[in-house]
PDB file of C-alpha atoms in Angstrom:
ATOM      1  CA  UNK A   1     177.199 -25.253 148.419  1.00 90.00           C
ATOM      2  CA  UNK A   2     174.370 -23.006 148.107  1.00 96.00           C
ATOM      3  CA  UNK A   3     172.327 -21.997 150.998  1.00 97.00           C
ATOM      4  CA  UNK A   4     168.604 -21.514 151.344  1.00 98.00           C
ATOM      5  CA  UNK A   5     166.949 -19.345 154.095  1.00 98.00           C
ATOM      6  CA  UNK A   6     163.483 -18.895 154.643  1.00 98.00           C
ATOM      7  CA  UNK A   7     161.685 -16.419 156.430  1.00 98.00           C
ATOM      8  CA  UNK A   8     159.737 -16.461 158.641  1.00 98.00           C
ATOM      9  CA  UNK A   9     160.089 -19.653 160.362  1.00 98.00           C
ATOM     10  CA  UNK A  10     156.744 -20.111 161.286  1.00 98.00           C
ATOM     11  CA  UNK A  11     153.617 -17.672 161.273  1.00 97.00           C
ATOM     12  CA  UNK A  12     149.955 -18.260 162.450  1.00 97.00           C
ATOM     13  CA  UNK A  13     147.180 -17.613 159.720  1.00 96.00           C
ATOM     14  CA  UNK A  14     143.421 -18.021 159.526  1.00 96.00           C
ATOM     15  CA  UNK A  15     141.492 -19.613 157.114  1.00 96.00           C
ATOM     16  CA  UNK A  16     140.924 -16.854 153.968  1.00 96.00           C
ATOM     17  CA  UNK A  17     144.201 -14.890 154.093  1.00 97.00           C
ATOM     18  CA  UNK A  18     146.335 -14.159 152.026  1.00 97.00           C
ATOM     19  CA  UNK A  19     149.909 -16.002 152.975  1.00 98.00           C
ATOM     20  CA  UNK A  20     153.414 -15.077 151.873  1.00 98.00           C
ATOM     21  CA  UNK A  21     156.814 -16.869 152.583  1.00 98.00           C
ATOM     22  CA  UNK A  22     160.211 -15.507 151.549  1.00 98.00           C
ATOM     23  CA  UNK A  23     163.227 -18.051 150.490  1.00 98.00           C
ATOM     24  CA  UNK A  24     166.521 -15.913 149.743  1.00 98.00           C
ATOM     25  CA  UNK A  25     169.490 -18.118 147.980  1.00 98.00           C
ATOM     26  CA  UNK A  26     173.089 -17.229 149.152  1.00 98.00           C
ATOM     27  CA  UNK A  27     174.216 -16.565 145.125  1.00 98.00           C
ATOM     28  CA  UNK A  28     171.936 -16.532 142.175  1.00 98.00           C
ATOM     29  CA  UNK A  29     170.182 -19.155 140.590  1.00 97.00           C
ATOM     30  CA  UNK A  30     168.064 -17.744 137.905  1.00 96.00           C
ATOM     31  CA  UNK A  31     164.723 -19.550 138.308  1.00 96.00           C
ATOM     32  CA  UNK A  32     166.106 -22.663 139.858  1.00 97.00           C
ATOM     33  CA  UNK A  33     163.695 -22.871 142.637  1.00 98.00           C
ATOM     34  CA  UNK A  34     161.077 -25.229 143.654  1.00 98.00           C
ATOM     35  CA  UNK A  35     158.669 -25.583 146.673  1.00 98.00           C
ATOM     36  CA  UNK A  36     157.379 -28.235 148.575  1.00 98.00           C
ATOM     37  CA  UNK A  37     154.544 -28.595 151.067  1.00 98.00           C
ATOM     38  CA  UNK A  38     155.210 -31.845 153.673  1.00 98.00           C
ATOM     39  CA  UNK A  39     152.347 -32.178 156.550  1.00 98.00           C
ATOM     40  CA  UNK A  40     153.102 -34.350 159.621  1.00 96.00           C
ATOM     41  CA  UNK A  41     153.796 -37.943 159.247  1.00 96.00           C
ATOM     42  CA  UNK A  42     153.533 -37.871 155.577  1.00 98.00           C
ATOM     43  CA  UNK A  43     155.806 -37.217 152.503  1.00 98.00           C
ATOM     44  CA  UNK A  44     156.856 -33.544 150.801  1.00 98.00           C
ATOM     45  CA  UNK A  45     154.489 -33.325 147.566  1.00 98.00           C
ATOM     46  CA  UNK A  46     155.607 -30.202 144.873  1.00 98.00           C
ATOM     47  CA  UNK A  47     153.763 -27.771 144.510  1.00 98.00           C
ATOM     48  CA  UNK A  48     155.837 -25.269 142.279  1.00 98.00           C
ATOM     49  CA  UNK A  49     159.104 -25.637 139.926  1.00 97.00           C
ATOM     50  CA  UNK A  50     160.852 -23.318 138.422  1.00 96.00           C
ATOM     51  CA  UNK A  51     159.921 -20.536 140.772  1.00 97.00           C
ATOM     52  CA  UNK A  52     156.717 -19.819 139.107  1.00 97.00           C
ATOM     53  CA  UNK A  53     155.684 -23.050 137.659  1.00 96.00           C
ATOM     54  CA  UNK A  54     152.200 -24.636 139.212  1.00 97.00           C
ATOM     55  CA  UNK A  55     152.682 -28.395 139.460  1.00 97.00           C
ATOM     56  CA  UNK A  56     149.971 -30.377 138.126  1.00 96.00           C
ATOM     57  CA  UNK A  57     146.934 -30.929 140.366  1.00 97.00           C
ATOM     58  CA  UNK A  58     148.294 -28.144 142.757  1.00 98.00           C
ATOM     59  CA  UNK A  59     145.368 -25.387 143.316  1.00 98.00           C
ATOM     60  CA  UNK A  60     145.531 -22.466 141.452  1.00 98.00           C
ATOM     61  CA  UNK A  61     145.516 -20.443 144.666  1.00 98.00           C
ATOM     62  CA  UNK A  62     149.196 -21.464 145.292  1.00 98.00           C
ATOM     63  CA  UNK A  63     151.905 -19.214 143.032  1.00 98.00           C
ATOM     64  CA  UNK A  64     155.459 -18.387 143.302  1.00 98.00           C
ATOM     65  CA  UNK A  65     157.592 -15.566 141.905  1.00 98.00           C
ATOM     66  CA  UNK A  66     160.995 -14.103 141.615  1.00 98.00           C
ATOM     67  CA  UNK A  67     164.417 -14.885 140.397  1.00 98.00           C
ATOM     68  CA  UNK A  68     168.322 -14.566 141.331  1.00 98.00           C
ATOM     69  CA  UNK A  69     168.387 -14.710 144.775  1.00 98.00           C
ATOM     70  CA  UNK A  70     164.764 -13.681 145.843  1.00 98.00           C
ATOM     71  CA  UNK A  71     161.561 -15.792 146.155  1.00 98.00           C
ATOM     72  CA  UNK A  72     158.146 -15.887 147.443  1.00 98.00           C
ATOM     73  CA  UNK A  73     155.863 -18.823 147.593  1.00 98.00           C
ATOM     74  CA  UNK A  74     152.083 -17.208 148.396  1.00 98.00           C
ATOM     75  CA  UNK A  75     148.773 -18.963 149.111  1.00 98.00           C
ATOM     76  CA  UNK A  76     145.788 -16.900 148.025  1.00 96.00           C
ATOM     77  CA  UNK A  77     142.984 -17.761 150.822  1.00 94.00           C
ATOM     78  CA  UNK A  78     144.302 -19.858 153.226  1.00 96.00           C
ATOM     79  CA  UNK A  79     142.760 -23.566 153.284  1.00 96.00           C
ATOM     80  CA  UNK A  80     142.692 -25.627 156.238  1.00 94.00           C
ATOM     81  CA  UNK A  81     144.512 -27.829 154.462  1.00 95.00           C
ATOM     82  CA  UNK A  82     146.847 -25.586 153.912  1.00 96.00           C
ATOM     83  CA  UNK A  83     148.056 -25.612 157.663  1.00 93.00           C
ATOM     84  CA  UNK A  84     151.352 -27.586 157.120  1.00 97.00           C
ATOM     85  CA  UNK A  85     155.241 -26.768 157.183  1.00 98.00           C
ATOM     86  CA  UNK A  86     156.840 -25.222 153.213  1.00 98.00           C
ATOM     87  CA  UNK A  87     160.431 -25.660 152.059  1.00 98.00           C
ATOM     88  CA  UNK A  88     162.198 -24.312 148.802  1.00 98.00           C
ATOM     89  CA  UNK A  89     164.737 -26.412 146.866  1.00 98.00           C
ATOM     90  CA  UNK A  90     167.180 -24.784 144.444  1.00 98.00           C
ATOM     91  CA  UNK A  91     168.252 -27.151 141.459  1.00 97.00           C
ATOM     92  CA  UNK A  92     170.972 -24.448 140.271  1.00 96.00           C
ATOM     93  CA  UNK A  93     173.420 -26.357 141.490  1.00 95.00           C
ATOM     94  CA  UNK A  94     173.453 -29.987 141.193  1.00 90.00           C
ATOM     95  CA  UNK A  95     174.131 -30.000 145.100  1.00 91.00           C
ATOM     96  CA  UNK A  96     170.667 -29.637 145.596  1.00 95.00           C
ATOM     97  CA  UNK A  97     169.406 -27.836 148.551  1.00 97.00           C
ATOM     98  CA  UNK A  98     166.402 -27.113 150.949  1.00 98.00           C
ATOM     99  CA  UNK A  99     165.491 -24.419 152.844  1.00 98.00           C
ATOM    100  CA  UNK A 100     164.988 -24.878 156.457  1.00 98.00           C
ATOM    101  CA  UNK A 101     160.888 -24.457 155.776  1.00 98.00           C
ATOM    102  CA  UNK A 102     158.283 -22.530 157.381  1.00 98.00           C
ATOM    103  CA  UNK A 103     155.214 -23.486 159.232  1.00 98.00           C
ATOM    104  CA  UNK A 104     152.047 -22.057 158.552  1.00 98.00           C
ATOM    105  CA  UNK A 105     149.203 -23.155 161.635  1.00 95.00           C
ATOM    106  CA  UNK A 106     146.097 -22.148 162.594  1.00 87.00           C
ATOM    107  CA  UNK A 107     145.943 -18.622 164.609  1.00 87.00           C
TER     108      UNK A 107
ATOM    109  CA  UNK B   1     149.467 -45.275 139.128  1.00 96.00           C
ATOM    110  CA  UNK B   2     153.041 -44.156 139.865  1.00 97.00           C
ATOM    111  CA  UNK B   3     154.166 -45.548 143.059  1.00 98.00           C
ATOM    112  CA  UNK B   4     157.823 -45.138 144.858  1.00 98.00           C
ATOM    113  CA  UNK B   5     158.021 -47.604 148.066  1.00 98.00           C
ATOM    114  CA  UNK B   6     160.846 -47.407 150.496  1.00 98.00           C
ATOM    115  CA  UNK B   7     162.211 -50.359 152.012  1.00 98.00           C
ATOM    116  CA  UNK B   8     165.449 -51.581 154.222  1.00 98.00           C
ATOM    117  CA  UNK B   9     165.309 -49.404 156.994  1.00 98.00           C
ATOM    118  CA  UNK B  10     165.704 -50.171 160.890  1.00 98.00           C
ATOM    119  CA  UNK B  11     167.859 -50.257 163.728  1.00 98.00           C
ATOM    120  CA  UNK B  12     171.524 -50.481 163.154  1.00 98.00           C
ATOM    121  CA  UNK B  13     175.330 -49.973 164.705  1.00 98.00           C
ATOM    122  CA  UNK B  14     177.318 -47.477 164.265  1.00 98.00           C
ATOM    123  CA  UNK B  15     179.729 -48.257 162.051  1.00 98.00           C
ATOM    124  CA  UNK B  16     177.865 -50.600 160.620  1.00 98.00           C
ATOM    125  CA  UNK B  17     176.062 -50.146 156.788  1.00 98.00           C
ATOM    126  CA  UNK B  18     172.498 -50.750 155.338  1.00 98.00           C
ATOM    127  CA  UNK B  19     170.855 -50.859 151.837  1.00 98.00           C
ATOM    128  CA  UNK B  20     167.566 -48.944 151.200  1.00 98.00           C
ATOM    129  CA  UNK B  21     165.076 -49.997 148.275  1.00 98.00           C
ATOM    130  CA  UNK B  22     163.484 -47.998 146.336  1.00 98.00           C
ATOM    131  CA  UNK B  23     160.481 -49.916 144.287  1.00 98.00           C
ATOM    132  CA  UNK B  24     158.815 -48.235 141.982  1.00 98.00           C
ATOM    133  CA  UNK B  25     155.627 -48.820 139.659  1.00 98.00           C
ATOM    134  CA  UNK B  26     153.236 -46.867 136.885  1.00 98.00           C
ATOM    135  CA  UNK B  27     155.836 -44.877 135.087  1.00 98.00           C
ATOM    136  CA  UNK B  28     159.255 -45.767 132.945  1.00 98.00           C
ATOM    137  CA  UNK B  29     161.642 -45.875 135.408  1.00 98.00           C
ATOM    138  CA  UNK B  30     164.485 -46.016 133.150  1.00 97.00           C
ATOM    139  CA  UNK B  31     163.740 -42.600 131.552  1.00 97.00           C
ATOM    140  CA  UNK B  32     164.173 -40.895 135.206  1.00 97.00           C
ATOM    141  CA  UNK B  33     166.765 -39.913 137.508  1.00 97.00           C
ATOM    142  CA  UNK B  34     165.858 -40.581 140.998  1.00 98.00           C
ATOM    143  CA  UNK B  35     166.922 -38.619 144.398  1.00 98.00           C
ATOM    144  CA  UNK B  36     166.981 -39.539 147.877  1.00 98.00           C
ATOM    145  CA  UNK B  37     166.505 -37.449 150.622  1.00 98.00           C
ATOM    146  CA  UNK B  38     165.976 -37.357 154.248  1.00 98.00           C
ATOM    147  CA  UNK B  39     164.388 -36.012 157.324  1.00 98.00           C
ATOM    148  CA  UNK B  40     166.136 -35.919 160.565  1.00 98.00           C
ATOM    149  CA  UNK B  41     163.126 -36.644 163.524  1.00 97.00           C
ATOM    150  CA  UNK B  42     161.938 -33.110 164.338  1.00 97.00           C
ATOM    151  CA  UNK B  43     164.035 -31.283 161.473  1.00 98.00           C
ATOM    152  CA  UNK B  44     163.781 -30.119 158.002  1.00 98.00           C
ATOM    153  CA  UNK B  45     164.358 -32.037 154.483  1.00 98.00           C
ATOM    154  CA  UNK B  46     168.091 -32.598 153.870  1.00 98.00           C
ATOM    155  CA  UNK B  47     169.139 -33.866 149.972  1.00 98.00           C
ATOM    156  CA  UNK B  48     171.398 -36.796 150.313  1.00 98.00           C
ATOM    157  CA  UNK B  49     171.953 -37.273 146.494  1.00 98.00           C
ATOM    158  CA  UNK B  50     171.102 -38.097 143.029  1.00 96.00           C
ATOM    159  CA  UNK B  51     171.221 -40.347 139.979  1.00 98.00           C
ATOM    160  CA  UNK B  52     170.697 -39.837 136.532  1.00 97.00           C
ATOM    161  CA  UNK B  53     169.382 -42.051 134.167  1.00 96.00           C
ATOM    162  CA  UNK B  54     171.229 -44.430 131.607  1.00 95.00           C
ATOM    163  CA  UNK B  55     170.573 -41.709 129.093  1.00 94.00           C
ATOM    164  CA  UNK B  56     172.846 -39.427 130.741  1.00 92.00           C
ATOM    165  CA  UNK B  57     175.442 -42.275 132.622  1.00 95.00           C
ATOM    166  CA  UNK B  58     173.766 -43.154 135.283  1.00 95.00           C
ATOM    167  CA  UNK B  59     175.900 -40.948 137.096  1.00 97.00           C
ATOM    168  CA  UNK B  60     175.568 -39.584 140.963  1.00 98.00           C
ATOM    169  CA  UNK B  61     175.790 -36.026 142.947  1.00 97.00           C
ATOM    170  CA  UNK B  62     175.978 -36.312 146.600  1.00 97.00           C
ATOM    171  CA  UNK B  63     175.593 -33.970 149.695  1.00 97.00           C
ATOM    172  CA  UNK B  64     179.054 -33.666 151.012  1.00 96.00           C
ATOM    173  CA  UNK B  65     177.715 -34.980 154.364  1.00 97.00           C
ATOM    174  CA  UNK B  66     177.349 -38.692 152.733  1.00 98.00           C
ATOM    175  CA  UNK B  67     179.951 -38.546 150.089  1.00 98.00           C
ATOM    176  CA  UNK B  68     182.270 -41.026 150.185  1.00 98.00           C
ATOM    177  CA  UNK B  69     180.462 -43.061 152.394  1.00 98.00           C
ATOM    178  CA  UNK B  70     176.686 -43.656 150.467  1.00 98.00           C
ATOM    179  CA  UNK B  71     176.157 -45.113 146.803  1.00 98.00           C
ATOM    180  CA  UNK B  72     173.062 -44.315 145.276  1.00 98.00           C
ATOM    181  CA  UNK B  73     172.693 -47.470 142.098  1.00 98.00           C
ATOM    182  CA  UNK B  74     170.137 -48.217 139.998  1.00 98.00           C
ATOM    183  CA  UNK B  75     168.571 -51.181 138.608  1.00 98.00           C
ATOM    184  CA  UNK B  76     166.495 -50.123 135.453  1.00 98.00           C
ATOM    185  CA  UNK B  77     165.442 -53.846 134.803  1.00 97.00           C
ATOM    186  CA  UNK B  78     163.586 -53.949 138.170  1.00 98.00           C
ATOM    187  CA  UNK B  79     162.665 -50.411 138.261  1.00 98.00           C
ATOM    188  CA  UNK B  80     164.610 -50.073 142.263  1.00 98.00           C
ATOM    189  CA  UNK B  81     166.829 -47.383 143.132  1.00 98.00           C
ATOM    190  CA  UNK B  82     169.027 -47.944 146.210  1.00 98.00           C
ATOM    191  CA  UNK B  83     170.820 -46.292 148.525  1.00 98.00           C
ATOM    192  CA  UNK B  84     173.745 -48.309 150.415  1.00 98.00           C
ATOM    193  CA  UNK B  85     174.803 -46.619 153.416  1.00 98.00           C
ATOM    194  CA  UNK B  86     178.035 -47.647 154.733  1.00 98.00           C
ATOM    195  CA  UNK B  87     180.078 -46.293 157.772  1.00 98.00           C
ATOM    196  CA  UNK B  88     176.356 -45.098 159.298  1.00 98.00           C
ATOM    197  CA  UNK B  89     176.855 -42.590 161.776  1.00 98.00           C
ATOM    198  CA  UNK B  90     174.244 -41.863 165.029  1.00 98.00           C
ATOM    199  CA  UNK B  91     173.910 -38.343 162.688  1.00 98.00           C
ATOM    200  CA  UNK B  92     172.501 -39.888 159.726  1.00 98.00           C
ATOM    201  CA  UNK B  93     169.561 -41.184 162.061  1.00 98.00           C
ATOM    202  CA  UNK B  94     166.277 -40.002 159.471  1.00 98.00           C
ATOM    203  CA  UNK B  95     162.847 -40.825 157.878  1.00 98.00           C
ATOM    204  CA  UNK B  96     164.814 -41.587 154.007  1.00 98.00           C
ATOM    205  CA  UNK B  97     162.299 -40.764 150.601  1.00 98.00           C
ATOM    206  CA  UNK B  98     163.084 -41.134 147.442  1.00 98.00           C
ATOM    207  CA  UNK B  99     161.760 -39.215 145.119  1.00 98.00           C
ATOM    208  CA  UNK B 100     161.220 -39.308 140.925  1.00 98.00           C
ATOM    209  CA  UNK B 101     163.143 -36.013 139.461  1.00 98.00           C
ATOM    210  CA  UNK B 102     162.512 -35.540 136.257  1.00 96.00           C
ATOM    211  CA  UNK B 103     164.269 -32.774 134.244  1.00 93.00           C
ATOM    212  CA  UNK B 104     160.989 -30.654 133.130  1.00 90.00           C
ATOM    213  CA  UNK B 105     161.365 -28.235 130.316  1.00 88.00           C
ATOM    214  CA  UNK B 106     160.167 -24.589 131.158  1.00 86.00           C
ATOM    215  CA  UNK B 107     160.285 -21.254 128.874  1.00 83.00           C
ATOM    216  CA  UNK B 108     163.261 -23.039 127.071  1.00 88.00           C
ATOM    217  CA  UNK B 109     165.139 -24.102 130.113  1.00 88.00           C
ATOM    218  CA  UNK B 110     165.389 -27.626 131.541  1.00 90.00           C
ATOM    219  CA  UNK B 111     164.647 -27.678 136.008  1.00 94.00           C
ATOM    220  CA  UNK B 112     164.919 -30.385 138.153  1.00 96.00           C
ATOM    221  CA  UNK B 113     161.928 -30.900 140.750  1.00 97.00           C
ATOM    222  CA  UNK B 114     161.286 -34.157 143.081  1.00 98.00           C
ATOM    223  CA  UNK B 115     157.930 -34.808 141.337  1.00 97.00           C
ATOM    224  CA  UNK B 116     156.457 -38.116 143.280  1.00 98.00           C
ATOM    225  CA  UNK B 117     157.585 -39.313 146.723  1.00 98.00           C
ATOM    226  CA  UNK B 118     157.787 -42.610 148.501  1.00 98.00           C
ATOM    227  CA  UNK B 119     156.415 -42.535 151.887  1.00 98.00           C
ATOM    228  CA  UNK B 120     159.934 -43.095 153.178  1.00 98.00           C
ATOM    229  CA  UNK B 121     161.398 -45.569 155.459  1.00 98.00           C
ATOM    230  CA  UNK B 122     163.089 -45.212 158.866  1.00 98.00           C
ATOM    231  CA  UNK B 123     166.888 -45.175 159.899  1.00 98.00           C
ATOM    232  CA  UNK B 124     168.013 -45.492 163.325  1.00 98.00           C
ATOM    233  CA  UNK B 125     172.004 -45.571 163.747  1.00 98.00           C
ATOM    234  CA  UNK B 126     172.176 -46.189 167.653  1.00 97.00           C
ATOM    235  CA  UNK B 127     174.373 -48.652 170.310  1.00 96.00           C
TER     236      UNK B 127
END
């Protein structure tokens, strides 16, 4: 199977900057990547696929980049309703996995 | 509206098995394949597997920690995905989604991504 890390594991931002998150596959998967936001108590929604694809009805200050094995998800002035925990997915495979997410809270 | 609702979870042996729902509404559920996936309390998302639609077979991918013991089916007439666990271990203990995964076409290229969620439904495998 593939494996997903993510990095970091959590970080504390304030509302207005500028956030990124890494998610490294263990082989390459092209573009194969999507991310997820999930808050507490409630279910994942996407917010990007293929890597660098905005969902529908996902702010524009949300992007993602990269390809192969390298990936960053970054929010562009930090909401407070941004505060919630991020995972990648990789589709490459039809084993699909998650990364272990990151948690973004309030500094 | 699309809607995905979870149902069939609880409190259950181990050993023992248990059928999830997966109801869905607002969309044609026969054109999609359909994913579950689950949340262990405290821990991240873990994919437990997939199914295509008719289109493509109806066939299923699993995570190799359920394979051979879950069955994902579908029943395109009612628009519900299940997900019958059998030989339930204290391990597979979770919050279970489903999720709508349409194959999207981007830049010439066809990607999988979980699209719309159900609010998921609770598992507890315990004596």
């Amino acid at each position: 199977d593939i494996q997903m890390t993510q990095s970091p594991s959590s970080l504390s931002a304030s509302v207005g900057d500028r956030v990124t998150i890494t998610c490294r596959a263990s082989q390459s998967i092209s573009t194969y990547l999507n991310w997820y936001q999930q808050k507490p108590g409630k279910a994942p929604n996407l917010l990007i696929y293929a890597a660098s694809s905005l969902q529908s009805g996902v702010p524009s200050r949300f992007s993602g980049s990269g390809s192969g094995t390298d990936f960053t998800l970054t929010i562009n002035s930090l909401q407070p309703e941004d505060f919630a925990t991020y995972y990648c997915q990789q589709s490459y495979s039809m084993s699909f996995t998650f990364g272990p997410g990151t948690k973004v809270d309030i500094k | 509206e699309v809607q995905l609702v979870e149902s069939g979870g609880g409190l259950v042996q181990p050993g023992r098995s248990l059928r999830l729902s997966c109801t869905t509404s607002g969309f044609t559920f026969g054109d999609y394949p359909m994913s579950w996936v689950r949340q262990a309390p405290g821990k991240g998302l873990e994919w437990v597997g997939f199914i295509r639609s008719k289109t493509y077979g109806g066939t299923t991918e699993y995570a190799a920690s359920v394979k051979g013991r879950f069955t994902i089916s579908r029943d395109d007439s009612k628009t519900i995905a299940y997900l019958q666990m059998n030989s339930l271990k204290t391990e597979d203990t979770a919050v279970y989604y489903c999720s709508r995964t349409p194959k999207v076409e981007r830049f010439l290229e066809y990607f999988y991504a979980m699209d719309v969620w159900g609010q998921g439904t609770t598992v507890t495998v315990s004596s």
